[in-house]
PDB file of C-alpha atoms in Angstrom:
ATOM      1  CA  UNK A   1     -61.071 -79.634  40.711  1.00  0.00           C
ATOM      2  CA  UNK A   2     -58.455 -78.588  43.070  1.00  0.00           C
ATOM      3  CA  UNK A   3     -58.698 -75.614  45.159  1.00  0.00           C
ATOM      4  CA  UNK A   4     -55.790 -73.378  45.786  1.00  0.00           C
ATOM      5  CA  UNK A   5     -54.918 -72.417  49.228  1.00  0.00           C
ATOM      6  CA  UNK A   6     -54.004 -68.945  50.286  1.00  0.00           C
ATOM      7  CA  UNK A   7     -50.294 -69.890  50.495  1.00  0.00           C
ATOM      8  CA  UNK A   8     -50.376 -71.325  46.994  1.00  0.00           C
ATOM      9  CA  UNK A   9     -51.985 -68.160  45.597  1.00  0.00           C
ATOM     10  CA  UNK A  10     -49.364 -66.069  47.348  1.00  0.00           C
ATOM     11  CA  UNK A  11     -46.618 -68.297  45.925  1.00  0.00           C
ATOM     12  CA  UNK A  12     -48.150 -68.039  42.437  1.00  0.00           C
ATOM     13  CA  UNK A  13     -48.287 -64.231  42.708  1.00  0.00           C
ATOM     14  CA  UNK A  14     -44.678 -64.178  43.944  1.00  0.00           C
ATOM     15  CA  UNK A  15     -43.598 -66.439  41.040  1.00  0.00           C
ATOM     16  CA  UNK A  16     -45.364 -64.169  38.511  1.00  0.00           C
ATOM     17  CA  UNK A  17     -43.791 -61.079  40.076  1.00  0.00           C
ATOM     18  CA  UNK A  18     -40.367 -62.737  39.942  1.00  0.00           C
ATOM     19  CA  UNK A  19     -40.993 -63.713  36.300  1.00  0.00           C
ATOM     20  CA  UNK A  20     -41.919 -60.100  35.437  1.00  0.00           C
ATOM     21  CA  UNK A  21     -38.833 -58.891  37.288  1.00  0.00           C
ATOM     22  CA  UNK A  22     -36.622 -61.309  35.338  1.00  0.00           C
ATOM     23  CA  UNK A  23     -38.214 -60.248  32.025  1.00  0.00           C
ATOM     24  CA  UNK A  24     -37.743 -56.572  32.911  1.00  0.00           C
ATOM     25  CA  UNK A  25     -34.115 -57.186  33.945  1.00  0.00           C
ATOM     26  CA  UNK A  26     -33.474 -59.090  30.696  1.00  0.00           C
ATOM     27  CA  UNK A  27     -34.867 -56.183  28.665  1.00  0.00           C
ATOM     28  CA  UNK A  28     -32.698 -53.751  30.634  1.00  0.00           C
ATOM     29  CA  UNK A  29     -29.639 -55.972  30.180  1.00  0.00           C
ATOM     30  CA  UNK A  30     -30.274 -56.188  26.416  1.00  0.00           C
ATOM     31  CA  UNK A  31     -30.426 -52.384  26.244  1.00  0.00           C
ATOM     32  CA  UNK A  32     -27.287 -52.060  28.405  1.00  0.00           C
ATOM     33  CA  UNK A  33     -25.446 -54.499  26.130  1.00  0.00           C
ATOM     34  CA  UNK A  34     -26.575 -52.528  23.082  1.00  0.00           C
ATOM     35  CA  UNK A  35     -25.425 -49.255  24.681  1.00  0.00           C
ATOM     36  CA  UNK A  36     -22.081 -50.802  25.666  1.00  0.00           C
ATOM     37  CA  UNK A  37     -21.543 -51.958  22.063  1.00  0.00           C
ATOM     38  CA  UNK A  38     -22.220 -48.421  20.840  1.00  0.00           C
ATOM     39  CA  UNK A  39     -19.846 -47.016  23.462  1.00  0.00           C
ATOM     40  CA  UNK A  40     -17.153 -49.470  22.372  1.00  0.00           C
ATOM     41  CA  UNK A  41     -17.684 -48.452  18.728  1.00  0.00           C
ATOM     42  CA  UNK A  42     -17.465 -44.779  19.690  1.00  0.00           C
ATOM     43  CA  UNK A  43     -14.292 -45.336  21.702  1.00  0.00           C
ATOM     44  CA  UNK A  44     -12.793 -47.278  18.802  1.00  0.00           C
ATOM     45  CA  UNK A  45     -13.685 -44.459  16.392  1.00  0.00           C
ATOM     46  CA  UNK A  46     -12.318 -41.832  18.772  1.00  0.00           C
ATOM     47  CA  UNK A  47      -9.093 -43.799  19.164  1.00  0.00           C
ATOM     48  CA  UNK A  48      -8.721 -44.047  15.382  1.00  0.00           C
ATOM     49  CA  UNK A  49      -9.458 -40.317  14.944  1.00  0.00           C
ATOM     50  CA  UNK A  50      -7.079 -39.405  17.773  1.00  0.00           C
ATOM     51  CA  UNK A  51      -4.318 -41.486  16.168  1.00  0.00           C
ATOM     52  CA  UNK A  52      -4.921 -39.720  12.839  1.00  0.00           C
ATOM     53  CA  UNK A  53      -4.879 -36.313  14.520  1.00  0.00           C
ATOM     54  CA  UNK A  54      -1.690 -37.219  16.412  1.00  0.00           C
ATOM     55  CA  UNK A  55       0.023 -38.177  13.143  1.00  0.00           C
ATOM     56  CA  UNK A  56      -1.092 -34.919  11.514  1.00  0.00           C
ATOM     57  CA  UNK A  57       0.126 -32.923  14.519  1.00  0.00           C
ATOM     58  CA  UNK A  58       3.499 -34.670  14.327  1.00  0.00           C
ATOM     59  CA  UNK A  59       3.736 -33.819  10.624  1.00  0.00           C
ATOM     60  CA  UNK A  60       2.831 -30.187  11.327  1.00  0.00           C
ATOM     61  CA  UNK A  61       5.404 -29.993  14.120  1.00  0.00           C
ATOM     62  CA  UNK A  62       8.070 -31.463  11.849  1.00  0.00           C
ATOM     63  CA  UNK A  63       7.253 -28.911   9.142  1.00  0.00           C
ATOM     64  CA  UNK A  64       7.214 -26.112  11.737  1.00  0.00           C
ATOM     65  CA  UNK A  65      10.642 -27.166  13.018  1.00  0.00           C
ATOM     66  CA  UNK A  66      11.995 -27.240   9.458  1.00  0.00           C
ATOM     67  CA  UNK A  67      10.518 -23.807   8.775  1.00  0.00           C
ATOM     68  CA  UNK A  68      11.921 -22.435  12.027  1.00  0.00           C
ATOM     69  CA  UNK A  69      15.387 -23.756  11.193  1.00  0.00           C
ATOM     70  CA  UNK A  70      15.134 -22.162   7.741  1.00  0.00           C
ATOM     71  CA  UNK A  71      14.089 -18.815   9.231  1.00  0.00           C
ATOM     72  CA  UNK A  72      16.932 -18.994  11.773  1.00  0.00           C
ATOM     73  CA  UNK A  73      19.518 -19.726   9.081  1.00  0.00           C
ATOM     74  CA  UNK A  74      18.229 -16.875   6.910  1.00  0.00           C
ATOM     75  CA  UNK A  75      18.236 -14.601   9.935  1.00  0.00           C
ATOM     76  CA  UNK A  76      21.893 -15.475  10.547  1.00  0.00           C
ATOM     77  CA  UNK A  77      22.588 -14.588   6.913  1.00  0.00           C
ATOM     78  CA  UNK A  78      20.959 -11.179   7.347  1.00  0.00           C
ATOM     79  CA  UNK A  79      22.643 -10.366  10.686  1.00  0.00           C
ATOM     80  CA  UNK A  80      25.848  -9.001   9.058  1.00  0.00           C
ATOM     81  CA  UNK A  81      23.706  -6.679   6.940  1.00  0.00           C
ATOM     82  CA  UNK A  82      22.129  -5.172  10.045  1.00  0.00           C
ATOM     83  CA  UNK A  83      25.557  -4.836  11.657  1.00  0.00           C
ATOM     84  CA  UNK A  84      26.859  -3.095   8.525  1.00  0.00           C
ATOM     85  CA  UNK A  85      23.871  -0.767   8.467  1.00  0.00           C
ATOM     86  CA  UNK A  86      24.456   0.059  12.139  1.00  0.00           C
ATOM     87  CA  UNK A  87      28.151   0.749  11.425  1.00  0.00           C
ATOM     88  CA  UNK A  88      27.231   2.886   8.412  1.00  0.00           C
ATOM     89  CA  UNK A  89      24.752   4.821  10.530  1.00  0.00           C
ATOM     90  CA  UNK A  90      27.464   5.453  13.107  1.00  0.00           C
ATOM     91  CA  UNK A  91      29.879   6.566  10.362  1.00  0.00           C
ATOM     92  CA  UNK A  92      27.285   8.947   8.904  1.00  0.00           C
ATOM     93  CA  UNK A  93      26.694  10.345  12.394  1.00  0.00           C
ATOM     94  CA  UNK A  94      30.451  10.852  12.856  1.00  0.00           C
ATOM     95  CA  UNK A  95      30.667  12.502   9.422  1.00  0.00           C
ATOM     96  CA  UNK A  96      27.767  14.767  10.378  1.00  0.00           C
ATOM     97  CA  UNK A  97      29.510  15.801  13.578  1.00  0.00           C
ATOM     98  CA  UNK A  98      32.777  16.406  11.706  1.00  0.00           C
ATOM     99  CA  UNK A  99      30.918  18.488   9.094  1.00  0.00           C
ATOM    100  CA  UNK A 100      29.341  20.586  11.830  1.00  0.00           C
ATOM    101  CA  UNK A 101      32.733  21.102  13.425  1.00  0.00           C
ATOM    102  CA  UNK A 102      34.251  22.089  10.076  1.00  0.00           C
ATOM    103  CA  UNK A 103      31.344  24.444   9.356  1.00  0.00           C
ATOM    104  CA  UNK A 104      31.818  26.067  12.768  1.00  0.00           C
ATOM    105  CA  UNK A 105      35.552  26.451  12.139  1.00  0.00           C
ATOM    106  CA  UNK A 106      34.947  27.897   8.664  1.00  0.00           C
ATOM    107  CA  UNK A 107      32.367  30.280  10.114  1.00  0.00           C
ATOM    108  CA  UNK A 108      34.763  31.327  12.851  1.00  0.00           C
ATOM    109  CA  UNK A 109      37.599  31.696  10.312  1.00  0.00           C
ATOM    110  CA  UNK A 110      35.342  33.688   8.003  1.00  0.00           C
ATOM    111  CA  UNK A 111      34.385  35.974  10.845  1.00  0.00           C
ATOM    112  CA  UNK A 112      38.046  36.398  11.782  1.00  0.00           C
ATOM    113  CA  UNK A 113      38.950  36.948   8.125  1.00  0.00           C
ATOM    114  CA  UNK A 114      36.156  39.497   7.847  1.00  0.00           C
ATOM    115  CA  UNK A 115      37.398  41.329  10.928  1.00  0.00           C
ATOM    116  CA  UNK A 116      40.950  41.107   9.637  1.00  0.00           C
ATOM    117  CA  UNK A 117      39.877  42.373   6.216  1.00  0.00           C
ATOM    118  CA  UNK A 118      37.957  45.188   7.862  1.00  0.00           C
ATOM    119  CA  UNK A 119      40.927  46.069  10.028  1.00  0.00           C
ATOM    120  CA  UNK A 120      43.245  45.803   7.048  1.00  0.00           C
ATOM    121  CA  UNK A 121      40.899  48.006   5.018  1.00  0.00           C
ATOM    122  CA  UNK A 122      40.808  50.557   7.830  1.00  0.00           C
ATOM    123  CA  UNK A 123      44.627  50.500   8.089  1.00  0.00           C
ATOM    124  CA  UNK A 124      44.932  50.867   4.330  1.00  0.00           C
ATOM    125  CA  UNK A 125      42.523  53.795   4.363  1.00  0.00           C
ATOM    126  CA  UNK A 126      44.456  55.428   7.174  1.00  0.00           C
ATOM    127  CA  UNK A 127      47.705  54.790   5.379  1.00  0.00           C
ATOM    128  CA  UNK A 128      46.368  56.268   2.150  1.00  0.00           C
ATOM    129  CA  UNK A 129      45.029  59.300   4.063  1.00  0.00           C
ATOM    130  CA  UNK A 130      48.374  59.734   5.712  1.00  0.00           C
ATOM    131  CA  UNK A 131      50.135  59.472   2.414  1.00  0.00           C
ATOM    132  CA  UNK A 132      47.805  62.057   0.972  1.00  0.00           C
ATOM    133  CA  UNK A 133      48.487  64.424   3.856  1.00  0.00           C
ATOM    134  CA  UNK A 134      52.195  64.007   3.418  1.00  0.00           C
ATOM    135  CA  UNK A 135      51.941  64.919  -0.255  1.00  0.00           C
ATOM    136  CA  UNK A 136      50.104  68.087   0.526  1.00  0.00           C
TER     137      UNK A 136
END
């Protein structure tokens, strides 16, 4: 039987420790490889989803641009209507002002006519009284 020296025992312990370290590192590397595969799959899936979303966003933007152009063209069609309504409003305002002016003139004329009629009535009364006195 051979006896082991202290140096050989230390070497054997160091070899076993190195073997355990290698086994542990292999297990860790296997897990890291597995995780990296999952990360690659996730990135691939995200890239595919992002491409799909980008295409959908482009389609939505295209439809939005078409809708915006349609709204702008319809707005241009309606613009003359608003201008006409604004002109009509201005005309109605002018007509209102003219009506007020006419009403004021008619009122003033009526007042003058009333005063004239009153004065004429008074003159007529005086004239008829004078005529009556002359007959007497």
